[in-house]
Coordinates of C-alpha atoms and ligand atoms in Angstrom, one line a residue:
M503 CA 47.2 63.0 92.9
A504 CA 49.1 65.3 95.3
D505 CA 47.2 67.7 97.5
K506 CA 49.9 70.1 98.4
Q507 CA 52.3 72.0 96.2
F508 CA 55.4 73.7 97.6
D509 CA 58.3 75.7 96.1
V510 CA 60.7 73.8 98.3
V511 CA 60.3 70.5 100.2
V512 CA 63.0 69.6 102.7
I513 CA 63.3 66.0 103.7
G514 CA 64.8 65.8 107.2
G515 CA 64.4 68.2 110.1
G516 CA 67.9 68.0 111.6
P517 CA 70.2 71.1 111.7
G518 CA 70.8 70.9 107.9
G519 CA 67.1 70.5 107.0
Y520 CA 65.4 72.8 109.5
I521 CA 67.9 75.6 108.9
A522 CA 67.5 75.2 105.1
A523 CA 63.7 75.3 105.5
I524 CA 63.8 78.5 107.6
R525 CA 66.3 80.2 105.2
A526 CA 64.2 79.3 102.2
A527 CA 61.0 80.6 103.9
Q528 CA 62.9 83.9 104.7
L529 CA 63.7 84.2 101.0
G530 CA 59.9 84.1 100.3
F531 CA 59.4 80.5 99.2
N532 CA 56.5 78.3 100.2
V533 CA 58.3 75.6 102.2
A534 CA 57.5 72.2 103.7
C535 CA 59.7 70.2 105.9
I536 CA 59.2 66.5 106.5
D537 CA 60.7 64.8 109.5
E538 CA 60.1 61.4 111.0
W539 CA 61.8 61.6 114.4
K540 CA 59.4 60.6 117.2
N541 CA 59.5 61.7 120.8
A542 CA 58.7 59.3 123.7
K543 CA 55.0 59.9 123.1
G544 CA 55.2 59.3 119.4
G545 CA 54.9 63.0 118.5
P546 CA 57.3 65.1 116.4
A547 CA 60.7 65.9 117.7
L548 CA 62.4 68.3 115.3
G549 CA 66.1 68.7 115.3
G550 CA 67.3 65.4 114.1
T551 CA 70.3 63.5 115.5
C552 CA 71.9 66.7 116.7
T553 CA 69.0 67.7 119.0
N554 CA 67.7 64.3 120.0
V555 CA 70.6 61.9 120.3
G556 CA 73.7 64.0 119.4
C557 CA 75.2 67.4 120.1
I558 CA 72.6 68.7 122.5
P559 CA 72.0 65.8 124.9
S560 CA 75.7 64.9 124.9
K561 CA 76.7 68.4 125.9
A562 CA 74.0 68.4 128.6
L563 CA 75.5 65.2 130.1
L564 CA 79.0 66.5 129.7
Q565 CA 78.1 69.6 131.6
S566 CA 76.3 67.7 134.4
S567 CA 79.1 65.1 134.8
E568 CA 81.7 67.9 134.8
H569 CA 79.8 69.6 137.7
Y570 CA 79.8 66.3 139.5
E571 CA 83.6 65.8 139.0
H572 CA 84.3 69.4 140.1
A573 CA 82.2 69.0 143.2
G574 CA 83.9 65.8 144.1
K575 CA 87.5 66.5 143.1
H576 CA 88.1 70.2 142.6
F577 CA 85.9 72.3 144.9
A578 CA 88.2 71.5 147.8
D579 CA 91.0 73.4 146.0
H580 CA 88.8 76.5 146.2
G581 CA 88.1 76.0 149.9
I582 CA 84.6 74.7 149.3
K583 CA 83.7 71.7 151.4
V584 CA 81.2 69.3 150.0
E585 CA 79.7 66.7 152.3
G586 CA 77.4 63.9 151.3
L587 CA 77.9 64.4 147.6
G588 CA 75.6 62.1 145.7
L589 CA 74.5 61.3 142.2
D590 CA 70.9 61.1 140.9
V591 CA 71.4 59.6 137.4
A592 CA 67.6 59.6 136.8
K593 CA 67.5 63.4 137.5
M594 CA 70.5 64.0 135.3
L595 CA 68.9 62.1 132.4
A596 CA 65.6 63.9 133.0
R597 CA 67.4 67.3 132.8
K598 CA 69.0 66.2 129.6
D599 CA 65.6 65.3 128.2
T600 CA 64.2 68.7 129.2
V601 CA 67.1 70.4 127.4
V602 CA 66.3 68.3 124.3
K603 CA 62.6 69.1 124.5
Q604 CA 63.3 72.8 124.8
N605 CA 65.3 72.6 121.6
N606 CA 62.6 70.5 119.8
D607 CA 59.9 73.0 120.9
G608 CA 62.1 75.9 119.8
I609 CA 62.4 74.5 116.3
Q610 CA 58.6 74.0 116.1
F611 CA 58.2 77.6 117.2
L612 CA 60.6 78.8 114.5
F613 CA 58.7 76.8 111.8
K614 CA 55.5 78.6 112.9
K615 CA 57.2 81.9 112.9
N616 CA 58.6 81.4 109.5
K617 CA 55.5 79.7 108.1
V618 CA 57.3 76.5 107.3
A619 CA 54.7 73.7 106.9
S620 CA 55.8 70.8 109.1
F621 CA 54.9 67.2 108.2
H622 CA 55.6 64.3 110.6
G623 CA 56.4 61.1 108.9
R624 CA 58.8 59.5 106.5
G625 CA 59.3 61.2 103.2
S626 CA 60.0 59.1 100.1
F627 CA 60.3 59.9 96.4
V628 CA 57.4 58.8 94.2
K629 CA 58.2 60.3 90.8
A630 CA 59.2 63.4 89.0
T631 CA 56.3 65.3 87.3
D632 CA 56.1 68.6 85.4
A633 CA 55.0 70.3 88.6
G634 CA 58.0 69.0 90.5
Y635 CA 58.9 65.9 92.6
E636 CA 56.1 64.0 94.2
I637 CA 57.0 63.0 97.8
K638 CA 54.9 60.6 99.8
V639 CA 54.7 61.4 103.5
S640 CA 54.0 58.2 105.6
G641 CA 53.1 59.1 109.2
A642 CA 50.0 58.7 111.2
S643 CA 48.3 59.0 107.8
E644 CA 49.6 59.1 104.3
E645 CA 49.6 62.0 101.9
T646 CA 51.6 63.2 98.9
I647 CA 53.1 66.6 98.5
V648 CA 55.0 68.1 95.6
G649 CA 58.1 70.2 95.7
Q650 CA 59.5 72.2 92.8
H651 CA 62.8 71.9 94.6
V652 CA 63.7 69.2 97.0
I653 CA 66.5 69.4 99.6
V654 CA 67.4 66.0 101.1
A655 CA 68.8 66.3 104.6
T656 CA 68.3 62.8 106.0
G657 CA 71.4 62.7 108.1
S658 CA 73.3 59.6 109.2
N659 CA 73.1 56.6 111.5
A660 CA 75.6 55.0 113.8
R661 CA 77.8 52.3 112.2
A662 CA 77.5 48.9 114.0
L663 CA 80.3 46.4 114.4
P664 CA 79.9 43.5 112.1
G665 CA 78.3 40.6 114.0
A666 CA 77.4 42.8 117.0
P667 CA 74.2 44.7 116.2
F668 CA 73.0 47.4 118.6
D669 CA 70.5 46.2 121.2
E670 CA 70.6 49.5 123.1
E671 CA 70.7 47.5 126.3
N672 CA 74.2 46.1 126.4
I673 CA 75.6 47.1 123.0
L674 CA 74.9 50.8 122.6
S675 CA 75.0 53.3 119.8
N676 CA 75.0 57.0 120.7
D677 CA 71.3 56.7 121.4
G678 CA 71.6 54.1 124.2
A679 CA 74.9 55.8 125.4
L680 CA 72.9 58.9 126.3
R681 CA 70.4 57.0 128.5
I682 CA 72.2 54.4 130.6
G683 CA 70.0 54.3 133.6
S684 CA 72.7 53.8 136.3
V685 CA 76.5 54.2 136.2
P686 CA 78.0 50.9 134.8
K687 CA 80.8 49.6 136.9
K688 CA 82.8 48.7 133.7
L689 CA 82.2 50.4 130.4
A690 CA 84.0 49.8 127.1
L691 CA 83.9 52.0 124.0
I692 CA 85.1 50.8 120.6
G693 CA 86.5 53.8 118.7
S694 CA 88.4 56.6 120.3
G695 CA 87.0 59.3 118.0
V696 CA 84.7 62.2 119.0
I697 CA 81.9 60.1 120.5
G698 CA 84.2 57.7 122.2
L699 CA 86.0 60.5 124.0
E700 CA 83.0 62.6 124.8
M701 CA 80.8 59.7 126.0
G702 CA 83.7 57.9 127.7
S703 CA 84.4 61.1 129.6
V704 CA 80.8 61.4 130.8
W705 CA 80.6 58.0 132.2
R706 CA 84.1 58.0 133.6
R707 CA 83.3 61.3 135.5
L708 CA 80.2 59.6 136.9
G709 CA 82.3 56.7 138.2
A710 CA 82.6 54.0 135.6
E711 CA 85.8 52.3 134.9
V712 CA 86.2 53.1 131.2
T713 CA 88.3 51.4 128.5
V714 CA 88.4 52.7 125.0
L715 CA 89.6 50.4 122.2
E716 CA 90.9 52.0 119.1
A717 CA 92.0 50.3 115.9
L718 CA 94.4 53.0 114.7
P719 CA 97.9 53.1 116.2
T720 CA 97.8 56.9 116.5
F721 CA 95.5 58.8 118.9
L722 CA 93.2 61.3 117.2
G723 CA 95.0 61.1 113.8
A724 CA 93.1 64.0 112.3
V725 CA 94.1 66.3 115.1
D726 CA 97.4 68.2 115.2
E727 CA 99.9 65.8 116.7
Q728 CA 101.2 68.1 119.4
I729 CA 97.7 68.9 120.5
A730 CA 96.6 65.2 120.4
K731 CA 99.6 64.3 122.5
E732 CA 98.8 66.9 125.1
A733 CA 95.1 65.7 125.2
K734 CA 96.2 62.1 125.6
K735 CA 98.4 63.0 128.5
A736 CA 95.4 64.7 130.2
F737 CA 93.0 61.7 129.5
D738 CA 95.6 59.3 130.8
K739 CA 95.9 61.3 134.0
Q740 CA 92.1 61.3 134.4
G741 CA 92.1 57.5 134.2
L742 CA 90.4 57.2 130.8
K743 CA 92.1 54.0 129.6
I744 CA 92.7 54.2 125.8
E745 CA 94.3 51.2 124.0
L746 CA 95.5 52.0 120.5
G747 CA 96.2 49.7 117.7
V748 CA 93.8 47.0 118.7
K749 CA 91.9 44.5 116.5
V750 CA 88.5 43.8 117.8
G751 CA 87.3 40.2 117.4
E752 CA 84.2 38.5 118.7
V753 CA 81.8 40.6 120.8
K754 CA 79.3 38.6 122.9
S755 CA 76.3 40.0 124.7
S756 CA 74.7 38.1 127.6
A757 CA 72.5 38.8 130.6
K758 CA 75.8 39.5 132.5
G759 CA 77.1 42.1 130.1
V760 CA 79.4 42.2 127.1
S761 CA 82.5 40.2 126.5
I762 CA 85.0 41.6 123.9
A763 CA 87.8 39.5 122.4
Y764 CA 90.5 41.6 120.9
E765 CA 94.2 41.6 119.9
N766 CA 96.3 44.3 121.5
A767 CA 99.0 46.3 119.6
K768 CA 101.5 43.6 120.2
G769 CA 99.2 41.0 118.7
E770 CA 98.4 39.3 122.0
A771 CA 94.9 37.9 122.5
Q772 CA 92.9 39.8 125.1
S773 CA 89.4 39.7 126.5
L774 CA 87.5 42.4 128.3
D775 CA 84.3 41.9 130.2
V776 CA 82.1 44.9 130.8
D777 CA 78.6 45.8 131.8
K778 CA 78.0 48.0 128.8
L779 CA 79.7 48.6 125.4
I780 CA 79.3 51.8 123.4
V781 CA 80.2 51.3 119.7
S782 CA 81.5 54.6 118.3
I783 CA 83.2 53.7 115.1
G784 CA 81.8 56.4 112.8
R785 CA 78.4 57.0 111.1
V786 CA 76.9 56.0 107.8
P787 CA 74.9 58.3 105.5
N788 CA 71.1 57.6 105.8
T789 CA 68.9 57.1 102.8
I790 CA 66.8 54.4 104.3
G791 CA 63.2 54.5 103.0
L792 CA 63.9 57.5 100.8
N793 CA 63.2 55.5 97.7
V794 CA 66.0 57.1 95.7
E795 CA 65.5 54.5 92.9
A796 CA 62.1 55.9 92.0
V797 CA 63.8 59.1 90.7
G798 CA 67.3 57.8 90.0
L799 CA 69.0 59.8 92.7
K800 CA 72.7 58.8 92.7
L801 CA 74.5 57.4 95.7
D802 CA 78.3 56.7 96.1
E803 CA 79.8 53.4 97.3
R804 CA 79.5 54.6 100.9
G805 CA 75.8 55.2 100.5
A806 CA 76.2 59.0 100.5
I807 CA 74.2 61.1 98.1
V808 CA 76.5 62.3 95.3
V809 CA 76.7 66.1 95.2
D810 CA 78.9 68.7 93.6
D811 CA 80.5 71.6 95.5
D812 CA 77.2 73.4 95.5
C813 CA 75.2 70.5 96.9
K814 CA 73.5 69.8 93.6
T815 CA 72.7 66.1 93.0
N816 CA 72.5 64.3 89.6
L817 CA 68.8 65.4 89.4
P818 CA 67.7 68.9 88.4
K819 CA 66.4 70.9 91.4
V820 CA 67.2 68.1 93.9
W821 CA 69.8 69.1 96.4
A822 CA 71.4 67.3 99.4
I823 CA 73.2 68.6 102.5
G824 CA 74.6 67.6 105.8
D825 CA 75.6 64.1 107.0
V826 CA 74.0 62.4 104.0
V827 CA 76.6 63.9 101.7
R828 CA 80.5 64.1 101.6
G829 CA 82.4 66.2 104.1
P830 CA 82.6 66.4 107.9
M831 CA 79.6 65.1 109.8
L832 CA 79.1 68.3 111.8
A833 CA 75.9 70.1 112.7
H834 CA 77.3 73.5 111.7
K835 CA 78.5 72.2 108.4
A836 CA 75.0 70.9 107.7
E837 CA 73.5 74.3 108.7
E838 CA 75.9 76.2 106.4
E839 CA 75.1 74.0 103.5
G840 CA 71.3 74.4 104.2
V841 CA 71.6 78.2 104.1
A842 CA 73.8 78.1 101.0
V843 CA 71.4 75.8 99.1
A844 CA 68.3 77.9 100.0
E845 CA 70.2 81.0 98.7
R846 CA 71.2 79.2 95.5
I847 CA 67.6 78.2 94.9
A848 CA 66.8 81.9 95.2
G849 CA 69.4 82.7 92.6
Q850 CA 71.9 84.1 95.1
H851 CA 75.5 83.0 95.6
G852 CA 75.4 80.8 98.7
H853 CA 78.9 79.8 99.8
V854 CA 80.4 77.4 102.3
N855 CA 84.1 77.7 103.0
F856 CA 85.3 74.1 103.8
N857 CA 88.7 75.4 104.9
T858 CA 87.3 77.3 107.9
I859 CA 84.9 74.8 109.4
P860 CA 85.8 74.5 113.1
W861 CA 86.0 71.2 114.9
V862 CA 85.4 70.8 118.6
I863 CA 85.7 67.8 121.0
Y864 CA 83.9 68.7 124.2
T865 CA 86.0 66.7 126.6
S866 CA 88.0 68.2 129.4
P867 CA 90.3 69.6 128.2
E868 CA 88.3 70.7 125.2
I869 CA 90.0 70.2 121.8
A870 CA 89.2 72.6 119.0
W871 CA 90.8 73.4 115.7
V872 CA 90.4 75.1 112.3
G873 CA 92.5 74.8 109.2
Q874 CA 95.5 72.7 108.6
T875 CA 97.6 70.7 111.1
E876 CA 101.3 70.8 111.3
Q877 CA 101.5 67.2 109.8
Q878 CA 99.4 68.3 106.9
L879 CA 101.5 71.3 106.2
K880 CA 104.7 69.2 106.3
A881 CA 103.1 66.7 103.9
S882 CA 102.2 69.4 101.5
G883 CA 105.6 70.9 101.6
R884 CA 104.3 74.4 102.6
A885 CA 106.8 76.5 104.5
Y886 CA 105.2 77.6 107.8
K887 CA 106.0 79.1 111.2
A888 CA 104.5 77.8 114.4
G889 CA 103.8 79.6 117.7
T890 CA 102.4 78.1 120.9
F891 CA 101.4 79.5 124.2
P892 CA 100.5 77.3 127.3
F893 CA 97.5 78.0 129.5
L894 CA 99.8 77.5 132.4
A895 CA 101.1 81.1 131.7
N896 CA 97.6 82.6 131.4
G897 CA 96.2 84.5 134.4
R898 CA 92.6 83.6 133.8
A899 CA 93.3 79.9 133.4
R900 CA 95.2 80.0 136.8
A901 CA 92.2 81.7 138.4
L902 CA 89.9 79.1 136.9
G903 CA 92.1 76.4 138.2
D904 CA 92.4 74.9 134.7
T905 CA 95.8 75.4 133.2
T906 CA 96.0 72.3 131.0
G907 CA 96.9 72.7 127.3
M908 CA 97.9 75.4 124.9
V909 CA 97.0 77.4 121.8
K910 CA 99.0 76.8 118.7
F911 CA 99.2 79.0 115.6
L912 CA 100.5 77.9 112.2
A913 CA 101.2 80.6 109.7
D914 CA 102.7 80.8 106.2
A915 CA 106.4 81.4 106.4
A916 CA 106.5 84.1 103.9
T917 CA 103.1 85.9 104.1
D918 CA 102.3 85.2 107.8
E919 CA 98.7 84.2 106.7
I920 CA 97.1 82.0 109.4
L921 CA 96.9 78.4 108.1
G922 CA 95.6 76.6 111.2
V923 CA 94.9 77.2 114.8
H924 CA 94.8 74.4 117.3
I925 CA 93.7 74.5 120.9
V926 CA 93.6 72.0 123.7
G927 CA 92.4 73.5 127.0
P928 CA 89.6 75.3 128.8
M929 CA 86.8 76.7 126.7
A930 CA 88.6 75.8 123.5
S931 CA 85.1 75.6 121.9
E932 CA 84.6 79.3 122.4
L933 CA 88.1 80.4 121.8
I934 CA 88.3 78.8 118.3
S935 CA 85.7 81.4 116.9
E936 CA 88.3 84.1 116.9
A937 CA 90.6 81.9 114.8
V938 CA 87.7 81.1 112.4
V939 CA 86.9 84.8 111.9
A940 CA 90.6 85.6 111.4
M941 CA 91.0 82.8 108.7
E942 CA 87.8 83.9 107.0
F943 CA 89.3 87.4 106.6
K944 CA 92.7 85.9 105.6
A945 CA 94.3 87.5 108.6
S946 CA 98.0 87.1 109.4
S947 CA 99.2 86.0 112.8
E948 CA 100.4 89.5 113.3
D949 CA 96.8 90.8 112.9
I950 CA 95.8 88.8 115.9
A951 CA 98.9 89.7 117.8
R952 CA 98.1 93.4 117.4
I953 CA 94.5 93.2 118.6
C954 CA 93.7 94.3 122.1
H955 CA 92.3 91.3 124.1
A956 CA 90.5 91.7 127.4
H957 CA 92.5 90.9 130.6
P958 CA 92.3 88.6 132.3
S959 CA 90.8 86.3 129.7
L960 CA 91.6 82.9 128.1
S961 CA 91.7 84.7 124.8
E962 CA 94.9 86.3 125.8
A963 CA 96.5 82.9 125.2
T964 CA 95.3 83.2 121.6
K965 CA 97.0 86.6 121.2
E966 CA 100.1 85.3 122.9
A967 CA 100.3 82.2 120.6
A968 CA 100.0 84.6 117.6
L969 CA 102.9 86.6 119.1
A970 CA 104.8 83.4 119.5
V971 CA 104.8 82.9 115.7
D972 CA 107.2 85.8 115.6
K973 CA 108.9 84.6 118.8
R974 CA 107.8 87.6 120.9
T975 CA 105.5 86.3 123.6
L976 CA 105.1 88.8 126.4
N977 CA 104.1 86.4 129.2
F978 CA 106.1 83.3 128.6
Ligands
LIG138 P1 70.4 64.7 111.2 O1 70.6 65.6 112.4 O2 70.8 63.3 111.3 O3 68.9 64.8 110.8 C1 68.3 64.1 109.8 C2 66.8 64.0 110.2 O4 66.1 63.5 109.0 C3 66.4 63.1 111.3 O5 65.5 63.8 112.1 C4 65.8 61.9 110.7 O6 64.8 61.3 111.5 C5 65.1 62.6 109.5 N1 64.9 61.6 108.3 C6 65.8 60.8 107.8 N2 65.2 60.1 106.7 C7 64.0 60.7 106.6 C8 62.9 60.5 105.7 N3 63.0 59.6 104.7 N4 61.8 61.2 105.9 C9 61.6 62.0 106.9 N5 62.6 62.3 107.8 C10 63.8 61.6 107.6 N6 78.1 67.8 115.6 C11 78.5 69.0 115.9 O7 78.7 69.9 115.1 N7 78.8 69.3 117.3 C12 78.6 68.4 118.2 O8 78.8 68.6 119.4 C13 78.1 67.1 117.9 N8 77.9 66.1 118.8 C14 77.4 64.9 118.4 C15 77.2 64.0 119.4 C16 76.7 62.7 119.0 C17 76.5 61.7 120.1 C18 76.4 62.4 117.7 C19 75.8 61.1 117.3 C20 76.6 63.4 116.7 C21 77.1 64.6 117.0 N9 77.3 65.6 116.1 C22 77.8 66.8 116.5 C23 77.1 65.4 114.7 C24 75.7 66.1 114.3 O9 74.7 65.5 115.1 C25 75.4 65.8 112.8 O10 76.5 66.2 112.0 C26 74.2 66.6 112.4 O11 73.1 66.2 113.2 C27 73.9 66.3 111.0 O12 72.7 67.1 110.6 P2 71.8 66.6 109.4 O13 70.7 67.6 109.4 O14 72.5 66.3 108.2 O15 71.1 65.2 109.9
LIG139 P1 84.8 59.1 114.5 O1 85.0 59.0 113.1 O2 85.0 60.4 115.2 O3 85.7 58.0 115.3 C1 85.6 56.7 115.0 C2 86.8 56.0 115.6 O4 86.6 54.6 115.6 C3 88.1 56.3 114.7 O5 89.1 56.7 115.5 C4 88.3 54.9 114.0 O6 89.7 54.7 113.8 C5 87.8 54.0 115.1 N1 87.4 52.7 114.5 C6 86.7 52.4 113.4 N2 86.5 51.1 113.3 C7 87.0 50.5 114.4 C8 87.0 49.2 114.9 N3 86.5 48.2 114.2 N4 87.7 48.9 116.0 C9 88.2 49.9 116.8 N5 88.2 51.2 116.4 C10 87.6 51.5 115.2 O7 83.3 58.6 114.8 P2 82.3 58.7 116.0 O8 83.1 59.0 117.3 O9 81.5 57.5 115.9 O10 81.5 59.9 115.7 C11 80.8 60.0 114.4 C12 80.8 61.4 114.0 O11 79.8 62.2 114.7 C13 82.1 62.2 114.1 O12 83.0 61.9 113.1 C14 81.7 63.6 114.1 O13 81.5 64.0 112.8 C15 80.3 63.5 114.8 N6 80.4 64.0 116.1 C16 80.8 65.2 116.4 C17 81.0 65.7 117.7 C18 81.5 67.1 117.9 O14 81.5 67.8 117.0 N7 81.9 67.4 119.1 C19 80.7 64.9 118.8 C20 80.3 63.5 118.5 C21 80.1 63.1 117.2

């Protein structure tokens, strides 16, 4: 017999789940959110992968390591002398943990403010009843709650290499990668995707000799080719060694470190001995312990919960969002789905525009994009115009001392509608928002070209790239 009845029960307190819970509460529903993440003391740590071992801690370490690199390599260009520069990795990690905790606490505060009932433990389906779905919460104690609607937001887990399970000592997932206690002399990463490049950058900046082994022959295949090429040039210059087209073989972990056998792109047998290995070959949807069988919740062959465009599952009043369903594994995508589902439950018309979800890779230079790449437009046969503007010709970038990269616009050849914007360079993560807004409003490149942008600012490169579509840049 269940003790607690809710209008909406959210399983998972990551960015998808906690935002869904808050939005549902704002809409007047009686909401519970169940999350099992434990902090070091065994208490709740709301925020999921993103807050605990993803977006937030990785960005904290990217920032700290960038400061270190600037102090060591770039301050001198500004006439700043640094003597006795040192590294306190323990302090850097502790700062990162503080940032994480501030975010955990912030979500807890938001739950109180919005009167979301928070349950700490694993949620699993028991059965469907007339009152709704019975969900068992297994934590310090066990209880059962009932939700008329259930939103599943159980996220994803790191994919392991076959035959080389994570031990988080030598063979690390994103979790271990964020808490290496001292800078490894040699570090390998398998997979040069988003995590490979971000975590590879952190530990390279801190002094590790980093090798990234990537199976695909092309670098960042999902990124616009011109942008990916520019980024690769910058990473090569920094000394981030990226080997493409490799076939990883046996991975052996021992007290001395990790030994990786692989074939290079020419098919030659190679071996690499490193102190630590980070495996970043993608993530798998997580439904472990959810007991989907009890209610017949349908999964696809990848283990993702099957949903339609509105995040409806095969079961009435059961919804699923975020990394556990199809689509990009991004925190902001999960959040948008969370809001949309809460609004749909309230009878409103929640909407997520998948064409305008921005991507950002927080390396230096940053890489950010929205919409279609040039190769996608070519493949679809759509006639387009392109315009680029290099940061080298931007006054603010020169003042910052960071002139790597460019902004690139792709617009429809006939209507001038913006089809994609791609940026590699300083603060690309912030600059991309203007492009997202423009695309949401179906703007043309001329719209952006006619808008007054502050001077001197990096955003002038965006305006100039828009002007470049019509071949009329002013500063290049
Ligand atoms: P999650 O954040 O994974 O949250 C799921 C939650 O559900 C977890 O707390 C889990 O413990 C809980 N849970 C699971 N099963 C149960 C259960 N049965 N009962 C109770 N609780 C359960 N994305 C970005 O957009 N920007 C970034 O910069 C970025 N950086 C990243 C860096 C790294 C290293 C990693 C690994 C990921 C990064 N991501 C980033 C991806 C982002 O973290 C995910 O897309 C996002 O967290 C997905 O949100 P979610 O709510 O779907 O799931
Ligand atoms: P990813 O999908 O970005 O990259 C995985 C890479 O590993 C690919 O290039 C793939 O070709 C390669 N690969 C796969 N199997 C391999 C093998 N056996 N040997 C060698 N290479 C292999 O996945 P990643 O980096 O693990 O990140 C997971 C997800 O987390 C991302 O897709 C993204 O959605 C999210 N994320 C987002 C961030 C952001 O938004 N800034 C930061 C970090 C993660």
